[in-house]
Short mmCIF file of C-alpha atoms in Angstrom, two decimals:
data_model
loop_
_atom_site.label_atom_id
_atom_site.label_comp_id
_atom_site.label_asym_id
_atom_site.label_seq_id
_atom_site.Cartn_x
_atom_site.Cartn_y
_atom_site.Cartn_z
CA MET D 245 -103.18 -41.29 -78.45
CA SER D 246 -105.76 -39.81 -76.10
CA ASP D 247 -105.25 -36.50 -74.29
CA ARG D 248 -105.13 -38.27 -70.95
CA SER D 249 -102.38 -40.69 -71.96
CA ARG D 250 -100.49 -37.78 -73.55
CA ASP D 251 -100.73 -35.89 -70.24
CA ILE D 252 -99.49 -38.93 -68.32
CA LEU D 253 -96.60 -39.31 -70.76
CA ASN D 254 -95.77 -35.60 -70.38
CA ILE D 255 -95.75 -35.86 -66.58
CA LEU D 256 -93.60 -38.99 -66.79
CA GLY D 257 -91.28 -37.16 -69.17
CA ILE D 258 -90.91 -34.21 -66.75
CA VAL D 259 -90.30 -36.58 -63.81
CA PHE D 260 -87.78 -38.47 -65.91
CA ILE D 261 -85.93 -35.29 -66.89
CA LEU D 262 -85.89 -34.04 -63.28
CA GLY D 263 -84.60 -37.42 -62.10
CA LEU D 264 -81.97 -37.33 -64.81
CA LEU D 265 -80.88 -33.84 -63.74
CA VAL D 266 -80.60 -34.92 -60.09
CA LYS D 267 -78.60 -37.97 -61.16
CA ILE D 268 -76.30 -35.84 -63.33
CA VAL D 269 -75.65 -33.40 -60.46
CA GLN D 270 -75.03 -36.30 -58.04
CA THR D 271 -72.64 -37.99 -60.46
CA ILE D 272 -70.73 -34.78 -61.14
CA ASN D 273 -70.49 -34.00 -57.43
CA ASN D 274 -69.21 -37.50 -56.67
CA GLU D 275 -66.59 -37.27 -59.38
CA THR D 276 -65.37 -33.84 -58.32
CA LYS D 277 -64.95 -34.33 -54.59
CA THR D 278 -62.38 -32.00 -53.11
CA GLN D 279 -61.50 -33.82 -49.93
CA ILE D 280 -57.79 -34.36 -49.31
CA ILE D 281 -58.13 -37.85 -47.92
CA SER D 282 -59.51 -40.49 -50.26
CA ASP D 283 -62.39 -42.77 -49.29
CA GLU D 284 -60.01 -45.73 -49.47
CA GLY D 285 -57.52 -43.95 -47.23
CA ALA D 286 -60.17 -43.05 -44.66
CA ALA D 287 -61.43 -46.64 -44.60
CA ALA D 288 -57.87 -47.97 -44.22
CA LEU D 289 -57.21 -45.69 -41.25
CA LYS D 290 -60.22 -47.12 -39.42
CA ASP D 291 -58.80 -50.64 -39.74
CA PRO D 292 -56.08 -51.18 -37.07
CA LYS D 293 -54.24 -53.75 -39.22
CA LYS D 294 -54.10 -51.48 -42.24
CA ARG D 295 -53.18 -48.53 -40.04
CA ALA D 296 -50.21 -50.51 -38.73
CA LEU D 297 -49.25 -51.36 -42.32
CA ILE D 298 -49.38 -47.68 -43.24
CA ASN D 299 -47.24 -46.64 -40.25
CA ASN D 300 -44.70 -49.35 -41.08
CA ALA D 301 -44.55 -48.27 -44.73
CA ILE D 302 -43.92 -44.64 -43.74
CA GLU D 303 -41.24 -45.60 -41.22
CA ALA D 304 -39.63 -47.94 -43.78
CA SER D 305 -39.52 -45.18 -46.39
CA LYS D 306 -37.92 -42.77 -43.95
CA ALA D 307 -35.40 -45.36 -42.76
CA GLU D 308 -34.49 -46.24 -46.35
CA TYR D 309 -33.97 -42.58 -47.15
CA LEU D 310 -31.66 -42.08 -44.17
CA LYS D 311 -29.72 -45.17 -45.21
CA THR D 312 -29.49 -44.72 -48.99
CA GLY D 313 -30.42 -41.07 -49.63
CA ILE D 314 -33.07 -42.15 -52.12
CA TRP D 315 -36.63 -41.19 -51.39
CA ASN D 316 -39.26 -43.73 -52.33
CA ALA D 317 -42.75 -42.67 -51.38
CA PRO D 318 -44.50 -45.18 -49.11
CA GLU D 319 -46.87 -47.50 -50.91
CA VAL D 320 -49.48 -49.52 -49.10
CA ASP D 321 -51.46 -52.49 -50.30
CA ILE D 322 -54.94 -51.66 -49.09
CA MET I 40 -85.09 8.31 -59.98
CA GLY I 41 -83.16 7.59 -63.18
CA LEU I 42 -80.05 6.72 -61.24
CA SER I 43 -81.82 4.46 -58.78
CA ILE I 44 -83.72 2.57 -61.50
CA GLY I 45 -80.56 2.35 -63.60
CA PHE I 46 -78.59 0.97 -60.68
CA LEU I 47 -81.35 -1.49 -59.84
CA PHE I 48 -81.44 -2.60 -63.47
CA LEU I 49 -77.66 -3.06 -63.52
CA LEU I 50 -77.79 -4.94 -60.24
CA LEU I 51 -80.63 -7.26 -61.22
CA SER I 52 -79.64 -7.98 -64.78
CA ILE I 53 -75.84 -8.04 -64.73
CA VAL I 54 -74.35 -8.01 -61.22
CA ILE I 55 -76.60 -10.67 -59.64
CA PRO I 56 -76.04 -13.26 -62.43
CA GLY I 57 -72.32 -12.57 -61.99
CA PHE I 58 -72.60 -13.11 -58.24
CA ILE I 59 -74.54 -16.35 -58.74
CA PHE I 60 -71.89 -17.51 -61.20
CA LYS I 61 -69.10 -16.82 -58.71
CA ARG I 62 -70.98 -18.42 -55.81
CA VAL I 63 -71.55 -21.67 -57.71
CA TYR I 64 -68.18 -21.65 -59.49
CA PHE I 65 -66.13 -21.78 -56.28
CA PHE I 66 -67.25 -25.11 -54.83
CA GLY I 67 -66.08 -27.44 -52.06
CA GLU I 68 -62.63 -26.54 -50.78
CA PHE I 69 -62.57 -23.45 -52.99
CA SER I 70 -65.78 -21.90 -51.68
CA LYS I 71 -63.86 -19.42 -49.50
CA GLN I 72 -62.72 -17.72 -52.69
CA PHE I 73 -66.22 -16.29 -52.91
CA THR I 74 -66.49 -13.74 -50.17
CA THR I 75 -68.92 -10.99 -49.35
CA LYS I 76 -66.27 -9.13 -47.34
CA ASP I 77 -64.73 -7.49 -50.41
CA PRO I 78 -65.28 -3.75 -50.96
CA ILE I 79 -68.62 -3.13 -52.67
CA LEU I 80 -67.07 -1.55 -55.79
CA LYS I 81 -64.70 -4.49 -56.26
CA SER I 82 -67.60 -6.94 -55.82
CA ILE I 83 -69.72 -5.08 -58.37
CA LEU I 84 -66.86 -4.94 -60.87
CA TYR I 85 -66.10 -8.66 -60.49
CA GLY I 86 -69.83 -9.37 -60.78
CA ILE I 87 -70.23 -7.30 -63.95
CA LEU I 88 -67.56 -9.15 -65.97
CA PRO I 89 -69.07 -12.66 -65.71
CA GLY I 90 -72.54 -11.07 -65.90
CA ILE I 91 -71.80 -9.58 -69.33
CA VAL I 92 -70.37 -12.89 -70.59
CA ILE I 93 -73.49 -14.72 -69.34
CA HIS I 94 -75.76 -12.37 -71.28
CA LEU I 95 -73.63 -12.60 -74.41
CA LEU I 96 -74.02 -16.37 -74.29
CA LEU I 97 -77.64 -16.50 -73.17
CA ILE I 98 -79.28 -13.95 -75.48
CA PRO I 99 -78.52 -15.89 -78.73
CA ILE I 100 -79.66 -19.15 -77.09
CA PHE I 101 -82.84 -17.51 -75.82
CA GLU I 102 -83.55 -15.95 -79.20
CA LEU I 103 -83.04 -19.30 -80.90
CA PHE I 104 -85.53 -21.16 -78.74
CA THR I 105 -88.06 -18.40 -78.08
CA PRO I 106 -87.86 -16.08 -81.09
CA ASN I 107 -91.25 -14.47 -80.39
CA PHE I 108 -90.82 -14.12 -76.65
CA VAL I 109 -87.61 -12.31 -75.78
CA SER I 110 -85.21 -10.81 -78.24
CA VAL I 111 -82.33 -8.40 -77.97
CA GLY I 112 -84.71 -5.81 -79.43
CA SER I 113 -87.30 -6.23 -76.69
CA TYR I 114 -84.57 -6.20 -74.04
CA VAL I 115 -83.20 -2.93 -75.40
CA SER I 116 -86.68 -1.41 -75.80
CA PHE I 117 -87.42 -2.21 -72.17
CA GLN I 118 -84.26 -0.39 -71.14
CA LYS I 119 -85.09 2.53 -73.43
CA SER I 120 -88.57 2.79 -71.97
CA LEU I 121 -87.11 2.85 -68.49
CA PHE I 122 -84.34 5.37 -69.09
CA SER I 123 -85.79 7.72 -71.70
CA ASP I 124 -86.37 11.26 -70.55
CA GLY I 125 -89.78 12.74 -70.23
CA GLY I 126 -92.76 11.84 -68.14
CA LEU I 127 -94.59 8.60 -67.95
CA SER I 128 -96.75 8.91 -71.05
CA PRO I 129 -99.45 6.26 -71.60
CA GLN I 130 -97.41 4.90 -74.55
CA ARG I 131 -94.31 4.54 -72.40
CA VAL I 132 -96.27 2.88 -69.61
CA SER I 133 -97.74 0.42 -72.10
CA GLU I 134 -94.26 -0.32 -73.52
CA ILE I 135 -92.91 -1.01 -70.04
CA ASP I 136 -95.98 -3.09 -69.26
CA ASN I 137 -95.62 -5.20 -72.42
CA SER I 138 -91.93 -5.90 -71.99
CA PHE I 139 -92.03 -6.44 -68.22
CA PHE I 140 -93.09 -10.10 -68.18
CA PRO I 141 -90.60 -11.23 -70.88
CA PHE I 142 -87.88 -9.25 -69.09
CA VAL I 143 -88.59 -10.88 -65.69
CA THR I 144 -88.72 -14.32 -67.33
CA TYR I 145 -85.44 -13.67 -69.08
CA LEU I 146 -83.93 -12.48 -65.80
CA PHE I 147 -85.05 -15.65 -64.01
CA VAL I 148 -83.66 -17.82 -66.81
CA SER I 149 -80.38 -15.87 -66.72
CA TYR I 150 -80.01 -16.66 -62.98
CA ILE I 151 -80.55 -20.38 -63.60
CA PHE I 152 -78.29 -20.28 -66.64
CA SER I 153 -75.45 -18.60 -64.72
CA ALA I 154 -75.72 -21.25 -61.98
CA ILE I 155 -75.68 -24.11 -64.53
CA LEU I 156 -72.84 -22.52 -66.49
CA ALA I 157 -70.76 -22.02 -63.34
CA PHE I 158 -71.48 -25.54 -62.11
CA GLY I 159 -70.53 -27.10 -65.44
CA THR I 160 -67.47 -24.93 -66.05
CA SER I 161 -65.87 -25.32 -62.63
CA ARG I 162 -66.50 -29.06 -62.45
CA LEU I 163 -65.19 -29.57 -65.99
CA ILE I 164 -62.03 -27.60 -65.23
CA PHE I 165 -61.52 -29.51 -61.98
CA LYS I 166 -62.33 -32.96 -63.38
CA LYS I 167 -60.16 -32.60 -66.46
CA GLY I 168 -57.30 -31.11 -64.40
CA TYR I 169 -57.13 -27.90 -66.44
CA ASP I 170 -56.63 -26.02 -63.16
CA VAL I 171 -53.51 -28.08 -62.51
CA ARG I 172 -52.14 -27.60 -66.01
CA TRP I 173 -52.94 -23.91 -66.49
CA LYS I 174 -52.19 -21.39 -63.78
CA ILE I 175 -54.82 -18.96 -65.06
CA LEU I 176 -57.58 -21.47 -64.28
CA ARG I 177 -56.16 -22.44 -60.89
CA PHE I 178 -58.26 -21.90 -57.79
CA GLN I 179 -56.70 -19.73 -55.11
CA ASN I 180 -56.66 -22.39 -52.41
CA HIS I 181 -53.08 -23.57 -52.99
CA TRP I 182 -53.17 -25.60 -49.77
CA TYR I 183 -55.66 -27.92 -51.44
CA TYR I 184 -53.22 -28.59 -54.28
CA ILE I 185 -50.44 -29.22 -51.74
CA PHE I 186 -52.37 -31.53 -49.40
CA SER I 187 -53.97 -33.49 -52.26
CA GLY I 188 -50.61 -33.94 -53.98
CA LYS I 189 -51.94 -32.36 -57.16
CA PHE I 190 -49.16 -29.79 -57.10
CA LEU I 191 -46.85 -32.63 -58.19
CA ASP I 192 -48.57 -32.30 -61.58
CA PHE I 193 -47.97 -28.55 -61.87
CA PRO I 194 -45.91 -27.90 -65.03
CA ARG I 195 -43.32 -26.02 -62.93
CA VAL I 196 -42.88 -28.96 -60.52
CA ILE I 197 -42.73 -31.44 -63.41
CA SER I 198 -40.02 -29.40 -65.12
CA VAL I 199 -38.02 -29.25 -61.87
CA HIS I 200 -38.36 -33.02 -61.48
CA GLU I 201 -37.31 -33.53 -65.10
CA HIS I 202 -34.34 -31.26 -64.55
CA LEU I 203 -33.32 -33.22 -61.49
CA GLY I 204 -33.97 -36.48 -63.31
CA VAL I 205 -36.38 -37.77 -60.72
CA ALA I 206 -39.52 -37.78 -62.83
CA GLU I 207 -40.78 -40.99 -64.20
CA ASN I 208 -42.46 -41.18 -67.57
CA LYS I 209 -45.61 -39.09 -67.83
CA GLU I 210 -48.10 -41.93 -67.82
CA ASN I 211 -46.61 -43.49 -64.71
CA LYS I 212 -46.45 -40.16 -62.93
CA GLU I 213 -50.10 -39.43 -63.60
CA ASN I 214 -51.04 -42.77 -62.14
CA LYS I 215 -48.93 -42.05 -59.10
CA VAL I 216 -50.64 -38.75 -58.30
CA SER I 217 -54.06 -40.29 -58.67
CA ASP I 218 -52.95 -43.15 -56.41
CA ILE I 219 -52.34 -40.87 -53.44
CA ILE I 220 -54.68 -41.96 -50.66
CA PHE I 221 -53.69 -39.40 -48.04
CA VAL I 222 -50.86 -37.22 -46.85
CA TRP I 223 -48.79 -37.75 -43.74
CA ALA I 224 -47.51 -34.55 -42.16
CA ASP I 225 -44.62 -33.92 -39.78
CA ILE I 226 -45.20 -30.51 -38.27
CA VAL I 227 -42.97 -28.41 -36.05
CA VAL I 228 -44.98 -25.98 -33.93
CA LYS I 229 -43.53 -23.22 -31.81
CA SER I 230 -45.19 -22.98 -28.42
CA SER I 231 -45.71 -19.82 -26.37
CA ASP I 232 -42.50 -20.50 -24.41
CA GLN I 233 -40.55 -20.59 -27.74
CA LYS I 234 -40.06 -24.35 -27.52
CA ASN I 235 -40.44 -26.48 -30.62
CA ASN I 236 -43.03 -29.24 -30.50
CA PHE I 237 -43.05 -31.93 -33.11
CA TYR I 238 -46.26 -33.65 -34.26
CA SER I 239 -47.00 -36.09 -37.02
CA GLY I 240 -50.15 -37.65 -38.37
CA VAL I 241 -52.49 -38.02 -41.30
CA VAL I 242 -53.95 -34.73 -42.53
CA ALA I 243 -57.70 -35.27 -42.33
CA ASP I 244 -58.76 -31.70 -43.03
CA TYR I 245 -57.64 -28.09 -42.77
CA GLU I 246 -59.07 -24.63 -42.45
CA LEU I 247 -57.98 -21.46 -44.15
CA ASP I 248 -57.76 -18.11 -42.47
CA SER I 249 -61.00 -16.26 -43.11
CA LYS I 250 -59.17 -12.95 -43.59
CA ASP I 251 -56.38 -14.23 -45.80
CA ILE I 252 -57.22 -17.43 -47.63
CA SER I 253 -53.59 -18.01 -48.59
CA GLN I 254 -52.82 -18.74 -44.93
CA LEU I 255 -53.58 -21.89 -43.01
CA ASP I 256 -55.58 -21.50 -39.83
CA LYS I 257 -56.02 -25.04 -38.50
CA ILE I 258 -54.84 -28.50 -39.46
CA TYR I 259 -56.85 -31.53 -38.40
CA LEU I 260 -54.68 -34.58 -37.85
CA THR I 261 -55.74 -38.13 -37.22
CA ASP I 262 -53.56 -41.01 -35.99
CA THR I 263 -51.44 -38.29 -34.40
CA HIS I 264 -48.09 -38.80 -32.67
CA ARG I 265 -46.08 -36.38 -30.59
CA TYR I 266 -42.31 -36.47 -30.39
CA SER I 267 -40.61 -35.21 -27.29
CA GLU I 268 -37.10 -35.28 -25.88
CA VAL I 269 -36.93 -37.20 -22.64
CA LYS I 270 -34.05 -37.32 -20.16
CA ARG I 271 -33.35 -40.99 -20.14
CA PRO I 272 -29.70 -41.96 -20.10
CA THR I 273 -30.41 -45.44 -21.39
CA ILE I 274 -29.26 -47.04 -24.62
CA GLY I 275 -31.67 -46.10 -27.34
CA THR I 276 -31.65 -45.88 -31.09
CA ASN I 277 -32.62 -42.22 -31.06
CA LEU I 278 -30.01 -41.03 -28.64
CA HIS I 279 -29.12 -37.34 -28.89
CA GLY I 280 -26.63 -36.15 -26.29
CA GLY I 281 -28.03 -38.20 -23.44
CA ARG I 282 -31.62 -37.52 -24.40
CA VAL I 283 -34.00 -39.87 -26.08
CA ILE I 284 -36.65 -38.84 -28.57
CA GLU I 285 -39.85 -40.48 -27.54
CA LYS I 286 -42.76 -41.00 -29.91
CA LYS I 287 -46.12 -40.95 -28.17
CA LYS I 288 -49.50 -41.63 -29.67
CA ILE I 289 -51.99 -38.90 -28.89
CA PRO I 290 -55.26 -40.58 -27.90
CA GLY I 291 -58.42 -39.35 -29.61
CA GLU I 292 -60.03 -39.20 -33.02
CA ILE I 293 -58.87 -35.82 -34.32
CA PHE I 294 -56.06 -33.56 -33.19
CA ILE I 295 -56.57 -29.90 -34.07
CA LEU I 296 -53.37 -28.01 -34.57
CA ASP I 297 -53.09 -24.24 -34.68
CA ALA I 298 -51.32 -23.85 -38.00
CA LYS I 299 -50.50 -20.19 -37.41
CA ASN I 300 -47.67 -21.29 -35.12
CA ALA I 301 -46.39 -23.96 -37.51
CA GLU I 302 -42.72 -23.45 -38.31
CA ASN I 303 -42.21 -26.27 -40.80
CA ILE I 304 -44.41 -28.85 -42.46
CA ASN I 305 -42.95 -31.94 -44.03
CA LEU I 306 -45.36 -33.94 -46.18
CA THR I 307 -45.23 -37.57 -47.20
CA PHE I 308 -47.71 -38.76 -49.79
CA VAL I 309 -48.90 -42.26 -49.08
CA ARG I 310 -49.88 -44.11 -52.23
CA LYS I 311 -51.93 -47.14 -52.97
CA LYS I 312 -49.77 -50.00 -54.17
CA GLN I 313 -50.48 -50.87 -57.79
CA ARG I 314 -51.55 -54.45 -58.19
CA ALA I 315 -50.04 -56.43 -60.98
CA GLU I 316 -52.25 -56.61 -64.05
CA GLY I 317 -54.47 -59.65 -64.06
CA SER I 318 -54.33 -60.22 -60.31
CA SER I 319 -57.54 -61.91 -59.33
CA ASP I 320 -58.17 -60.01 -56.11
CA SER I 321 -58.14 -56.56 -57.67
CA LYS I 322 -61.41 -54.73 -57.15
CA ASP I 323 -61.06 -52.94 -60.45
CA ALA I 324 -60.19 -56.02 -62.38
CA VAL I 325 -62.71 -56.70 -65.05
CA SER I 326 -63.83 -60.18 -65.77
CA LYS I 327 -62.49 -61.53 -69.02
CA SER I 328 -66.00 -62.45 -70.05
CA PRO I 329 -68.01 -59.24 -69.71
CA LYS I 330 -71.56 -59.55 -68.54
CA ILE I 331 -74.13 -59.91 -71.25
CA ARG I 332 -75.98 -56.72 -70.25
CA TYR I 333 -72.86 -54.60 -70.77
CA VAL I 334 -72.32 -56.16 -74.18
CA PHE I 335 -75.94 -55.41 -75.05
CA LEU I 336 -75.69 -51.82 -73.83
CA GLU I 337 -72.45 -51.21 -75.69
CA PHE I 338 -74.09 -52.62 -78.81
CA LEU I 339 -77.09 -50.32 -78.31
CA ILE I 340 -74.81 -47.29 -77.85
CA LEU I 341 -72.84 -48.24 -80.96
CA ILE I 342 -76.02 -48.59 -83.02
CA THR I 343 -77.25 -45.22 -81.74
CA VAL I 344 -74.01 -43.47 -82.66
CA PHE I 345 -74.07 -45.05 -86.13
CA TYR I 346 -77.79 -44.34 -86.67
CA TYR I 347 -77.45 -40.67 -85.75
CA SER I 348 -74.32 -40.25 -87.84
CA LEU I 349 -76.30 -41.38 -90.90
CA ALA I 350 -79.21 -39.19 -89.83
CA LEU I 351 -76.94 -36.16 -90.04
CA LEU I 352 -76.27 -36.91 -93.70
CA PHE I 353 -79.68 -38.15 -94.84
CA LYS I 354 -83.21 -37.29 -93.78
CA PHE I 355 -84.67 -39.85 -91.38
CA ASN I 356 -88.39 -39.53 -90.95
CA HIS I 357 -88.40 -41.54 -87.73
CA ILE I 358 -86.54 -38.83 -85.83
CA LYS I 359 -89.03 -36.21 -84.77
CA PHE I 360 -86.92 -33.90 -82.61
CA VAL I 361 -87.59 -30.26 -83.50
CA MET I 362 -83.87 -29.53 -83.61
CA TYR I 363 -83.32 -32.39 -86.06
CA THR I 364 -86.16 -31.43 -88.41
CA THR I 365 -84.98 -27.79 -88.38
CA TYR I 366 -81.43 -28.95 -89.14
CA ILE I 367 -82.64 -31.08 -92.07
CA GLN I 368 -84.73 -28.20 -93.42
CA GLU I 369 -81.93 -25.65 -93.04
CA THR I 370 -79.29 -27.88 -94.65
CA ASN I 371 -81.51 -29.12 -97.48
CA GLY I 372 -79.25 -29.28 -100.52
CA HIS I 373 -76.19 -28.16 -98.55
CA TYR I 374 -74.35 -31.46 -98.36
CA PHE I 375 -71.04 -29.79 -97.56
CA THR I 376 -72.57 -28.35 -94.36
CA ARG I 377 -73.94 -31.77 -93.48
CA ILE I 378 -70.52 -33.37 -93.93
CA ILE I 379 -68.92 -30.73 -91.70
CA THR I 380 -71.62 -31.37 -89.06
CA PHE I 381 -71.06 -35.11 -89.43
CA LEU I 382 -67.30 -34.69 -88.84
CA PHE I 383 -67.93 -32.40 -85.88
CA TYR I 384 -70.30 -35.00 -84.43
CA TYR I 385 -67.59 -37.66 -84.66
CA GLN I 386 -65.14 -35.34 -82.91
CA ILE I 387 -67.62 -34.97 -80.05
CA VAL I 388 -68.20 -38.73 -79.89
CA ALA I 389 -64.43 -39.31 -79.92
CA LEU I 390 -64.12 -37.29 -76.71
CA PHE I 391 -66.05 -40.01 -74.88
CA ILE I 392 -64.01 -42.89 -76.23
CA LYS I 393 -61.43 -43.91 -73.68
CA ASP I 394 -58.16 -45.54 -74.55
CA SER I 395 -57.99 -49.29 -74.19
CA LYS I 396 -56.14 -49.17 -70.83
CA LYS I 397 -58.69 -46.94 -69.18
CA ARG I 398 -61.58 -48.72 -70.86
CA LYS I 399 -60.77 -51.87 -68.96
CA LYS I 400 -61.37 -50.02 -65.71
CA HIS I 401 -64.44 -48.20 -66.87
CA LYS I 402 -66.12 -51.03 -68.68
CA ARG I 403 -68.23 -51.86 -65.67
CA SER I 404 -69.37 -48.32 -65.24
CA ILE I 405 -71.71 -47.71 -68.15
CA SER I 406 -73.58 -45.06 -66.31
CA PHE I 407 -77.27 -44.63 -65.78
CA ILE I 408 -77.09 -41.32 -67.69
CA ILE I 409 -75.77 -42.97 -70.86
CA ILE I 410 -78.44 -45.67 -70.63
CA CYS I 411 -81.19 -43.04 -70.27
CA LEU I 412 -79.75 -40.92 -73.09
CA THR I 413 -79.51 -43.91 -75.39
CA LEU I 414 -83.09 -44.94 -74.67
CA TYR I 415 -84.26 -41.35 -75.16
CA LEU I 416 -82.48 -41.04 -78.51
CA ASN I 417 -83.97 -44.34 -79.67
CA TYR I 418 -87.38 -43.54 -78.27
CA HIS I 419 -89.06 -42.81 -81.62
CA TRP I 420 -88.28 -46.02 -83.39
CA LEU I 421 -88.76 -48.07 -80.21
CA TYR I 422 -92.18 -46.44 -79.85
CA ASP I 423 -93.02 -47.21 -83.48
CA LEU I 424 -91.75 -50.74 -83.09
CA PHE I 425 -93.94 -51.32 -80.05
CA TYR I 426 -97.14 -49.67 -81.29
CA LYS I 427 -96.98 -50.68 -84.94
CA ILE I 428 -95.57 -54.19 -84.74
CA ILE I 429 -95.47 -55.71 -81.25
CA SER I 430 -98.77 -54.28 -79.98
CA PRO I 431 -100.89 -55.43 -83.02
CA LEU I 432 -99.21 -58.83 -82.82
CA CYS I 433 -100.07 -59.13 -79.13
CA LYS I 434 -103.65 -58.03 -79.79
CA THR I 435 -104.03 -60.57 -82.61
CA TYR I 436 -102.54 -63.29 -80.46
CA LEU I 437 -104.70 -62.46 -77.44
CA SER I 438 -107.90 -62.12 -79.47
CA GLN I 439 -107.55 -65.66 -80.80
CA PRO I 440 -109.85 -68.10 -79.00
#
């Protein structure tokens, strides 16, 4: 292998490693988000239909609790 | 002069790596835990402890990879040259001069190392939920654990639930906490005229008090409603002594509430409904016939794991990594050591093997990193295969008239 092709391979190797590092940091950051509202939740709140579903589910849970004394956390099909 | 150089040395080599570690360690919602408002002595002390640990970890690594560049000996001799009594003799100046460049390089590497170590440690603790399980590793922002619902997984809360008989089995409960999509808050706020106002909405964000991070400063609500008592002697479902409780939507995107005046906060965790297994519309559902490229990649990963497990026991000339050749040289004739390494390797590999339930979800997500790592580990024999077999074949084929 000539010196030139070795140099090119070295540069490619460094670029590859740097790219890999950036990708690793991005992946780790994405998987360790600390927001308190999930992406799915935020998207659902922007949709008026889903928002209505959420409000209904919360009201239903509260009403059921007042009626039966058993708390079932609201679950929404989003 | 001795004191000032000594302090500078302590600051540069131990305190600053400690500071960098702390700055990177407390990320996202926990970043307020790192503050520059602490008393200087407290900051230095808390910087020294991680700084010492960083050096204890880094020096052996540095010595291993650069045995002729920086060693503990050269590090100590640099310190000795700096702090020894007596004037600046030519010999002492030359000693300082010779060890200066390795020392600065080591210092620079120690800064990067402390950042990487902090980044990896904090993210690992957070991702694996060790902070939830063990109080000692918990970040100080307890409001995050409350608003995210993670406090439901605290051992103390679990034991209370078990005691009350409300906890479901562990596997189900874990799924439930991870299924929380947001938290709905009902908040009673006392106004300046001592009247109680009642608000409810989805908690979008919050702010901690800058002086005392255990206190809430602001709560950001979205889809906010306000409840107020209205004099309306009509028949209503919420009738309280001739007054009706009226629920009004507050127009706007975000409602900022001064949490300092909050009297009570009632939280309701809204969860995503679990779809029945095998439902066709599930986003996470994996096709029964996995795509051919995933099968190929899994096969490649399997081959790599198997190939390298054999390479730990027997010498493979194809593998040309320096670490591997050193390992083979060092363990030549020591088959017991090789077997121990082989078993350790399988323990590490086992960490990445998910159970069958989780695998179904993650099957689609063979990440780019694993693909790159697999290709890198197989680079030598792929290179040989291409240059020794495929390339000559192509040349022969192309040279034919």
